[in-house]
PDB file of C-alpha atoms in Angstrom:
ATOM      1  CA  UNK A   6     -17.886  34.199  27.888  1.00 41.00           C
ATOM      2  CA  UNK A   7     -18.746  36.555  25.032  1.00 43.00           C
ATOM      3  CA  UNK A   8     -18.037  35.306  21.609  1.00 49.00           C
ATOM      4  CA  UNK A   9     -14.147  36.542  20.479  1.00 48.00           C
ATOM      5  CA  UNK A  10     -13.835  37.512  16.908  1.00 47.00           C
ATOM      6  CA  UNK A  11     -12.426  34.420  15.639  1.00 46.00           C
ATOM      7  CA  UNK A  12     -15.500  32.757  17.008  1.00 49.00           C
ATOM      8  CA  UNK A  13     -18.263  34.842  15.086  1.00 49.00           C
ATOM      9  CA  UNK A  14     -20.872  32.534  13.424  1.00 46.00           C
ATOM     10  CA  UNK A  15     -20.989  33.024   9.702  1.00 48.00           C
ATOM     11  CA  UNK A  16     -23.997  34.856   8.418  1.00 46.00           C
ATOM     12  CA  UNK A  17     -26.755  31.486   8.616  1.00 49.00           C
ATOM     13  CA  UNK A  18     -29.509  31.164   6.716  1.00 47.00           C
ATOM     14  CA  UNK A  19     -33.388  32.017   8.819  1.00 45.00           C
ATOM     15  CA  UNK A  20     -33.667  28.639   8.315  1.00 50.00           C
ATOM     16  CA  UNK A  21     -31.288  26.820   9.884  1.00 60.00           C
ATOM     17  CA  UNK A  22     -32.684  26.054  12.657  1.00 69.00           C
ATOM     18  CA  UNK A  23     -31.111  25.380  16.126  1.00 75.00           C
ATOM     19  CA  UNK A  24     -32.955  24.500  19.217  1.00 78.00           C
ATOM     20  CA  UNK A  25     -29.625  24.975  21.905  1.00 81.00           C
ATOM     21  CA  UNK A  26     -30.221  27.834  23.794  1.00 86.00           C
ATOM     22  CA  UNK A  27     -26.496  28.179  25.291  1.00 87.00           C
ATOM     23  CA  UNK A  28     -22.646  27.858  23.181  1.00 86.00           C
ATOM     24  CA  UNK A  29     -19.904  27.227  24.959  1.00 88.00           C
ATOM     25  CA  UNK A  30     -17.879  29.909  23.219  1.00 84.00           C
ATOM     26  CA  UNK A  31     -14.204  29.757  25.360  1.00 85.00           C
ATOM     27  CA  UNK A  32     -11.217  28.607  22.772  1.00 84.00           C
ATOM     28  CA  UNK A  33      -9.724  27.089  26.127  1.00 85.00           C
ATOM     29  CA  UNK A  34     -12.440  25.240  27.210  1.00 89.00           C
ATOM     30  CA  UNK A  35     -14.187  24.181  23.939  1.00 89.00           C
ATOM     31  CA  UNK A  36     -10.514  22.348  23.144  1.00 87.00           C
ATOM     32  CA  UNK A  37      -9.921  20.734  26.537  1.00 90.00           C
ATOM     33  CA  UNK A  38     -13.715  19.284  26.325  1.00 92.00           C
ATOM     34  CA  UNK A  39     -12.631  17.978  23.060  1.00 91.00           C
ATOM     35  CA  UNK A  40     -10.464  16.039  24.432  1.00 91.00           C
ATOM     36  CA  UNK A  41     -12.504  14.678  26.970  1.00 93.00           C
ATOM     37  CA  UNK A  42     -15.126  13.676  24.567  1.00 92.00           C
ATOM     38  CA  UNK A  43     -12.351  12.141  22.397  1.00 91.00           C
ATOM     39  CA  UNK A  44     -10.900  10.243  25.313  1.00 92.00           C
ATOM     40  CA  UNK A  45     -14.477   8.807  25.870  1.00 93.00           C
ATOM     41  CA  UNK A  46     -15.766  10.395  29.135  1.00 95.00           C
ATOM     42  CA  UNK A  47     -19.044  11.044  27.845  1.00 93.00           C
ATOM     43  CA  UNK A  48     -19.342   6.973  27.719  1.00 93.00           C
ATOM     44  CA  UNK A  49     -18.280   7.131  31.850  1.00 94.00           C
ATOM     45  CA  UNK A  50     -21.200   9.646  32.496  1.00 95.00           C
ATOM     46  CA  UNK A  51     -23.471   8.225  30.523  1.00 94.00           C
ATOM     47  CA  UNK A  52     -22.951   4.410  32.510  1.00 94.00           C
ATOM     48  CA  UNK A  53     -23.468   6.395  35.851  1.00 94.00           C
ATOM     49  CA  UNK A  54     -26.952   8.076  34.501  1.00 92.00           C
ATOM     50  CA  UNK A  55     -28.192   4.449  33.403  1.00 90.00           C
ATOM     51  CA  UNK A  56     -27.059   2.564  36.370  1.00 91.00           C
ATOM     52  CA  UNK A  57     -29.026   1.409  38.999  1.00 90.00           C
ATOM     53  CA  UNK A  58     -29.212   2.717  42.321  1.00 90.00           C
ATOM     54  CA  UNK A  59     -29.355   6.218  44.394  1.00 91.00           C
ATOM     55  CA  UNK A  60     -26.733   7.922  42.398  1.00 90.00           C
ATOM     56  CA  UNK A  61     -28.029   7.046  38.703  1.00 90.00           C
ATOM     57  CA  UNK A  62     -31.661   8.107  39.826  1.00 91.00           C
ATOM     58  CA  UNK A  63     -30.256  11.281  41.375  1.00 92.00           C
ATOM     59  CA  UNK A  64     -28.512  12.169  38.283  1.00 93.00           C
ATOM     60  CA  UNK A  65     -31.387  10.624  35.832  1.00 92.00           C
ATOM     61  CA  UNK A  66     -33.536  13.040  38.314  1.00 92.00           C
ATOM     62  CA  UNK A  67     -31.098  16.245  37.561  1.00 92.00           C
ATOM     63  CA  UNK A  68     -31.064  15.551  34.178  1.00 93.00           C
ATOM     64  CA  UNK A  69     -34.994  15.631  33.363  1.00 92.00           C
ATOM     65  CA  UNK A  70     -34.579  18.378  35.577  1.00 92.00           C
ATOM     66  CA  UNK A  71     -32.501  20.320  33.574  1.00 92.00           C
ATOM     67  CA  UNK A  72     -34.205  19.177  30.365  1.00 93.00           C
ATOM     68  CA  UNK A  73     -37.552  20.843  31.390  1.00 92.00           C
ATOM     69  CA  UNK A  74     -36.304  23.825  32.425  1.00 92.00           C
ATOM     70  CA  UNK A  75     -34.475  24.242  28.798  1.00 92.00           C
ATOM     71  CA  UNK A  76     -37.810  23.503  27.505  1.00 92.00           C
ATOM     72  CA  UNK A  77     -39.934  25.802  29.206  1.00 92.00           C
ATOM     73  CA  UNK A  78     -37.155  28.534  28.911  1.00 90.00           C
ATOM     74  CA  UNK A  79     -37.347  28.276  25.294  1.00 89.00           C
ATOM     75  CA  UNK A  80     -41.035  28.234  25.073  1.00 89.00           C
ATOM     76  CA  UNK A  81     -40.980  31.602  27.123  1.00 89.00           C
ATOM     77  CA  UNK A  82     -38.819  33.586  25.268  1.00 85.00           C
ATOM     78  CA  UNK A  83     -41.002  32.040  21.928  1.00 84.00           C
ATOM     79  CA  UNK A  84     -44.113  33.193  23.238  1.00 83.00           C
ATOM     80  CA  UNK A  85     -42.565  36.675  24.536  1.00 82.00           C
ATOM     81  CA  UNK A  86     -42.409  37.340  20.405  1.00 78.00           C
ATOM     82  CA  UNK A  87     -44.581  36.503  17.084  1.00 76.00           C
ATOM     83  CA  UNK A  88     -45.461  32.670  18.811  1.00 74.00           C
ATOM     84  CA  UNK A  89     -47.809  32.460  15.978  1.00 78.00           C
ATOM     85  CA  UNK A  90     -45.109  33.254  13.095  1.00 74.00           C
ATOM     86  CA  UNK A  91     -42.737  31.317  14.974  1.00 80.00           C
ATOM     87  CA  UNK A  92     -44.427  28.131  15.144  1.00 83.00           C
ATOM     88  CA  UNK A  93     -45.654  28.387  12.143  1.00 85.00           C
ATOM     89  CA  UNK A  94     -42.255  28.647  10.650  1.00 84.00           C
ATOM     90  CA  UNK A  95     -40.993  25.956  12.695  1.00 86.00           C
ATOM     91  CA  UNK A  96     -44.158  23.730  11.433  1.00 87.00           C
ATOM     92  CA  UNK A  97     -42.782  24.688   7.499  1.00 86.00           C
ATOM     93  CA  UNK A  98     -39.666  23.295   7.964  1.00 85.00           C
ATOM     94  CA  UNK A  99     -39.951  20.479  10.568  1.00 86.00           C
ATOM     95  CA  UNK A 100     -43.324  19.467  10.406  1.00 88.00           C
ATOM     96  CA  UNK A 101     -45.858  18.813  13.325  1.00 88.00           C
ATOM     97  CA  UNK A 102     -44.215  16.209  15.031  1.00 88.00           C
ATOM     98  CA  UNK A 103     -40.743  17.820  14.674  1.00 88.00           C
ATOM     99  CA  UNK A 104     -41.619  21.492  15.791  1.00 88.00           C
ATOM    100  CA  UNK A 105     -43.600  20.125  18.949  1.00 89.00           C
ATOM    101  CA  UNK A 106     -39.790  18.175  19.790  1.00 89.00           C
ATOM    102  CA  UNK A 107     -38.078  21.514  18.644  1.00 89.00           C
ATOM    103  CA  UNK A 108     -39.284  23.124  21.479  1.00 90.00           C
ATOM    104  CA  UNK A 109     -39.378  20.496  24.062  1.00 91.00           C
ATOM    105  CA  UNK A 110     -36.344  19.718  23.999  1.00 91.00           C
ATOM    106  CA  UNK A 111     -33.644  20.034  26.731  1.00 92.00           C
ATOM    107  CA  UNK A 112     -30.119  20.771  26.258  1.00 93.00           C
ATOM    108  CA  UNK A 113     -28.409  20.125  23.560  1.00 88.00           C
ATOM    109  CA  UNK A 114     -31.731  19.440  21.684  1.00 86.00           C
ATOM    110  CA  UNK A 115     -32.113  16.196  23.750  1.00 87.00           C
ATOM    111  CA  UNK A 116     -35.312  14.512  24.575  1.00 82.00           C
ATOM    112  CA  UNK A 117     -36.604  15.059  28.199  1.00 80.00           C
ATOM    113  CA  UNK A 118     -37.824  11.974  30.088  1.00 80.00           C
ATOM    114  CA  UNK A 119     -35.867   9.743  27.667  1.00 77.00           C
ATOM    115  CA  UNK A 120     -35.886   6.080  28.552  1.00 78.00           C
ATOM    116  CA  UNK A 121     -32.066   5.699  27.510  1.00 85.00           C
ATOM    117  CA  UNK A 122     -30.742   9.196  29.175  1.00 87.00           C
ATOM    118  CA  UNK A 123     -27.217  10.442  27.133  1.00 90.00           C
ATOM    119  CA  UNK A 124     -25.444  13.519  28.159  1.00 92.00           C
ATOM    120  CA  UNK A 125     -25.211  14.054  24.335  1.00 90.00           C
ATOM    121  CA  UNK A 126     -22.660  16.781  24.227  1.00 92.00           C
ATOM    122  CA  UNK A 127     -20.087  17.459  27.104  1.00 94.00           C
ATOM    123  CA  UNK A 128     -19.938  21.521  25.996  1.00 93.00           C
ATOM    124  CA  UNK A 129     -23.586  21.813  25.966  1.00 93.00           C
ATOM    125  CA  UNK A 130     -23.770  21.128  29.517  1.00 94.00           C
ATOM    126  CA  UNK A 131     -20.339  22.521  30.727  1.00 94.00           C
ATOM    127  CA  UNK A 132     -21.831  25.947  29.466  1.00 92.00           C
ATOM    128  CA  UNK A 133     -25.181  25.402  31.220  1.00 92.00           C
ATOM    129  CA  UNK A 134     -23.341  25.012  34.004  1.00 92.00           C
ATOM    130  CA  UNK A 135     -21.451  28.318  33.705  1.00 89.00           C
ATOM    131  CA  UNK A 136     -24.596  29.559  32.686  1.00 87.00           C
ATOM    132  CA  UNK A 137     -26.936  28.193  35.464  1.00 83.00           C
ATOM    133  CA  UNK A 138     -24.716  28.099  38.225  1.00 75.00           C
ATOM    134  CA  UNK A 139     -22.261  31.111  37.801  1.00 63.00           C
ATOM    135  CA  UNK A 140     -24.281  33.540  36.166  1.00 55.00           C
ATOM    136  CA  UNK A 141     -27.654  32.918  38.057  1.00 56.00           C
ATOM    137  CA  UNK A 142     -26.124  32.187  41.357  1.00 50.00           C
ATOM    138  CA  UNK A 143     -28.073  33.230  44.576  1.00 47.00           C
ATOM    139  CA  UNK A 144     -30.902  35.341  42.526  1.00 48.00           C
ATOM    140  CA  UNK A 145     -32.296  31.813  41.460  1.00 50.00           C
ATOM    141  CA  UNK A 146     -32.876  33.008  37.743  1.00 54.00           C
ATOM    142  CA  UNK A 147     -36.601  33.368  36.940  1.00 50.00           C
ATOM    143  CA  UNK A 148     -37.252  33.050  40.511  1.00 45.00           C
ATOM    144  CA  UNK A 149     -37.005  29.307  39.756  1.00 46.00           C
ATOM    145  CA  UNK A 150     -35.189  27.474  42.575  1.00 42.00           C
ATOM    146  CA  UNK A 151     -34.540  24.247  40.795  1.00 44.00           C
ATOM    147  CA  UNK A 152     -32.205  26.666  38.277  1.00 43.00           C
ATOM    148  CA  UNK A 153     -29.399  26.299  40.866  1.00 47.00           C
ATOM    149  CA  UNK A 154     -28.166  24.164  43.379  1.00 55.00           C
ATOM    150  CA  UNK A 155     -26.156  20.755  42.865  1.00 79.00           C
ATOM    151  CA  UNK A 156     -24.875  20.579  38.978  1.00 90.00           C
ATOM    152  CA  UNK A 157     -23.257  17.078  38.776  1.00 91.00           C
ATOM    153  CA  UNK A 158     -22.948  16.572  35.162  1.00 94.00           C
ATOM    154  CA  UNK A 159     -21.070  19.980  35.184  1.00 93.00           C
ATOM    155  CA  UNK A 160     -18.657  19.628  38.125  1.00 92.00           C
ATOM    156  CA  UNK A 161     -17.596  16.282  37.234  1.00 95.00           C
ATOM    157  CA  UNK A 162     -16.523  18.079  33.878  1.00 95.00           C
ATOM    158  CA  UNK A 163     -15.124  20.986  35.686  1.00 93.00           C
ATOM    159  CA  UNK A 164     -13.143  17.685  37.874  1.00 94.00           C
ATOM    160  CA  UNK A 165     -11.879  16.041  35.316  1.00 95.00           C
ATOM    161  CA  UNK A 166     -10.626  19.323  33.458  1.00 94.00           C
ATOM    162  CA  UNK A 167      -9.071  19.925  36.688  1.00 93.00           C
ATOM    163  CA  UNK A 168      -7.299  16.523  36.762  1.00 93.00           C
ATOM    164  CA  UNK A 169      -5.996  17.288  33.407  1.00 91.00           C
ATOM    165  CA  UNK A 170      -3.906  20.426  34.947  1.00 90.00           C
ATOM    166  CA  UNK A 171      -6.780  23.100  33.256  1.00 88.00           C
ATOM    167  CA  UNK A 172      -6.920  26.154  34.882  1.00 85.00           C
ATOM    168  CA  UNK A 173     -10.830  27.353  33.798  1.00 84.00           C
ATOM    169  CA  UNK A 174      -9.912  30.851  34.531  1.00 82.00           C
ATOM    170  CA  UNK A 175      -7.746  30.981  31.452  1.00 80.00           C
ATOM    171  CA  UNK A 176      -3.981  30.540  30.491  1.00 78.00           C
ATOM    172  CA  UNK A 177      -1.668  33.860  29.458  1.00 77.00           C
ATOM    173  CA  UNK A 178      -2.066  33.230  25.684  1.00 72.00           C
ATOM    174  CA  UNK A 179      -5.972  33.313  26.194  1.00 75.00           C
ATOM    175  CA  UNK A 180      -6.453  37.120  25.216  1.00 71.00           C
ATOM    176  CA  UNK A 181      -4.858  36.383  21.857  1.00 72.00           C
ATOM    177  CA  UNK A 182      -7.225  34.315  20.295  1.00 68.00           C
ATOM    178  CA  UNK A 183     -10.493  36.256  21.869  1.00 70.00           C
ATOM    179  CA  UNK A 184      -8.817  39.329  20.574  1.00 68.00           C
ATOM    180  CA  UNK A 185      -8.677  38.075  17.391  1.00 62.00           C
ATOM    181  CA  UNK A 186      -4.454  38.247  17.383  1.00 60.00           C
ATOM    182  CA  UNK A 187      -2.160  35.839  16.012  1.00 52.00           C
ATOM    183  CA  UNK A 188       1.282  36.436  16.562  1.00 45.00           C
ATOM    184  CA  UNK A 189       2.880  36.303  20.103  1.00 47.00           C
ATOM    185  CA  UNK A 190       6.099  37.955  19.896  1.00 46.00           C
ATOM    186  CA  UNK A 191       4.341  41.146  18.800  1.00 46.00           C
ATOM    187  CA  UNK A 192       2.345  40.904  22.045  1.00 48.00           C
ATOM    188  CA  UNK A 193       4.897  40.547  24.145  1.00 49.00           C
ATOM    189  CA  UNK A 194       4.323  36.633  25.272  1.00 47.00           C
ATOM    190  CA  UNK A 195       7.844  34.750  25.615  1.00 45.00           C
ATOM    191  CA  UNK A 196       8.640  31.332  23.756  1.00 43.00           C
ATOM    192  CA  UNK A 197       7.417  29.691  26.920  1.00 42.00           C
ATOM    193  CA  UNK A 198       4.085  31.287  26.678  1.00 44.00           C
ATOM    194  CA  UNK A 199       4.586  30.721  23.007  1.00 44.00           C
ATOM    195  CA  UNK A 200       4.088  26.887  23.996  1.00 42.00           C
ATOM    196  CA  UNK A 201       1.265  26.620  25.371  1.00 46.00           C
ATOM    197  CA  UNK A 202      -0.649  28.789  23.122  1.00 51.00           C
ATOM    198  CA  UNK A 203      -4.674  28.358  22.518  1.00 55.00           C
ATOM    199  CA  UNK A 204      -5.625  28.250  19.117  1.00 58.00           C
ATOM    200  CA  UNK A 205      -9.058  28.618  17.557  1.00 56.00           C
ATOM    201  CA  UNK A 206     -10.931  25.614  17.414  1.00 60.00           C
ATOM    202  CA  UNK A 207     -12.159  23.475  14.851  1.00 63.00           C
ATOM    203  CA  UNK A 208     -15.874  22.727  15.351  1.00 60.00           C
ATOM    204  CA  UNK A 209     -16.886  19.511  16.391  1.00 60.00           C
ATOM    205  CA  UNK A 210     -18.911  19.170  13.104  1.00 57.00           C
ATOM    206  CA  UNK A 211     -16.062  20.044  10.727  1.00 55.00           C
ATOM    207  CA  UNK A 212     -13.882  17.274  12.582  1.00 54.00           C
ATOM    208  CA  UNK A 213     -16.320  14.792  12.141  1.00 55.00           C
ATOM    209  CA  UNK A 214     -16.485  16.023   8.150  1.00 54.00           C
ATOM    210  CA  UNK A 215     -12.687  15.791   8.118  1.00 57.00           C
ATOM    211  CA  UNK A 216     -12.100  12.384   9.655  1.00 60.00           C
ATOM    212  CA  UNK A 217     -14.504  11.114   7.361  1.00 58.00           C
ATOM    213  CA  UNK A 218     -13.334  11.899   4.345  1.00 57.00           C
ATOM    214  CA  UNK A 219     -10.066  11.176   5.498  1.00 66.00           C
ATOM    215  CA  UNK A 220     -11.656   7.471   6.021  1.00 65.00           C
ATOM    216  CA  UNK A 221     -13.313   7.759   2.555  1.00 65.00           C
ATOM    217  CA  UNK A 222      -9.710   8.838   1.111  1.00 69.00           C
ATOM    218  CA  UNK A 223      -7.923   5.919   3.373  1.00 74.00           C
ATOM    219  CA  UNK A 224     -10.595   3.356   1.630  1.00 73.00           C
ATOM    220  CA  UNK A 225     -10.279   4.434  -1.927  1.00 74.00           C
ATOM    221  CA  UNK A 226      -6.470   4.019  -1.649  1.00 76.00           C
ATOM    222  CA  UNK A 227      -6.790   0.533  -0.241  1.00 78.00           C
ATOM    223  CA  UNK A 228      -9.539  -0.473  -2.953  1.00 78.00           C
ATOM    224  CA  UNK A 229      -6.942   1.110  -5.691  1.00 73.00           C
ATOM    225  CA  UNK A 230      -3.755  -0.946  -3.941  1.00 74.00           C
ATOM    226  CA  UNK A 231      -6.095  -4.021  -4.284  1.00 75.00           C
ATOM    227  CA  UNK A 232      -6.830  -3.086  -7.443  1.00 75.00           C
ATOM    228  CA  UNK A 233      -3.355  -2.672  -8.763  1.00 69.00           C
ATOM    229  CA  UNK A 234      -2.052  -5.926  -6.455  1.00 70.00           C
ATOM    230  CA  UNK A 235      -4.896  -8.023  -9.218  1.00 72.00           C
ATOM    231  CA  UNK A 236      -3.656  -6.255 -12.068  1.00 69.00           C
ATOM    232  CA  UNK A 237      -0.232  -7.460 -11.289  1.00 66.00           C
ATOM    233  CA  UNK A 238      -1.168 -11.215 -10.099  1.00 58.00           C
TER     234      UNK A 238
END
């Protein structure tokens, strides 16, 4: 999906530096994978790639799969500019050691080959997925074969979306949000549609920034409540 307005990234910084090569950029879907990463289903994927047997070495197989072929694709479209301005750049701020990882690394910046595999982040490979599978379909992207075929990581996301009653193609208040629109009555939608309206999300970063300070907040009270419980004893 393109990026909608209310998703534009804020001017960065050259160098922050970011070695995912695809964002899962859908309001709809980045919110209902939040929930599935809340509700822990990263922790039932991740016990099926380390288990023992046919299915955890097919997936553990997919995986490394996948992995490499983020790798090499960002390699490729490194050396198609400046390589040597690039690496050097990437050698300034990360080092040796950190700019060879930089760009061998797989999707969402994981490490290919790793000896404790962890899907890491359920939107990074929901939108390689859509990428991979959708976009590249039958013309087997870069003439590579392995860039299709059998993505189980990403339907078992897609299936448990499903089982949650999300339709992937998009609800009626969808349109608002990518359009960059906030009211519904001016566009039409009735309080129904009202209801089950998708809102822009909060990135996963900023909710991890917000529920710990909350936690900081929640332990200075209880340190000043034990404080003042002393005072009065």
């Amino acid at each position: 999906d393109p990026i909608p307005p209310t998703q534009f990234f804020k001017k960065r910084k050259i160098d922050r530096l970011n070695s995912g090569l695809l964002k899962l950029t859908c309001p709809l879907l980045v919110m209902s994978v939040d929930s599935l990463e809340d509700d822990g289903f990263m922790r039932e994927l991740n016990a099926i790639l380390q288990a023992d047997g046919d299915e955890g070495n097919e997936w553990r197989k997919f995986m490394d799969d996948a992995h490499i072929i983020h790798a090499k694709t960002r390699q490729t479209l490194i050396a198609e500019g400046d390589e040597e301005i690039t690496l050097k750049n990437l050698k300034s701020k990360l080092g040796e050691r950190g700019a060879n990882s930089f760009m061998e690394a797989g999707v969402a910046g994981a490490r290919p080959m790793a000896l404790n595999p962890d899907v890491k982040c359920l939107h990074a490979w929901l939108a390689d997925y859509l990428f991979r599978n959708e976009f590249c379909g039958e013309d087997k992207c870069n003439e590579n074969e392995s860039m299709i075929g059998s993505h189980m990581i990403g339907k078992a996301i897609l299936s448990a979306l499903s089982q949650r009653g999300v339709d992937i193609s998009g609800i009626v208040s969808c349109h608002l949000v990518c359009e960059g629109k906030r009211s519904t009555a001016e566009n039409g939608l009735s309080d129904a549609d009202s209801s089950i309206m998708v809102s822009v999300p909060i990135p996963r970063n900023k909710q991890r920034k917000r529920r710990d300070k909350e936690a900081e907040r929640k332990r200075r009270r209880r340190i000043k409540a034990d404080s003042e419980k002393l005072n009065i004893c």
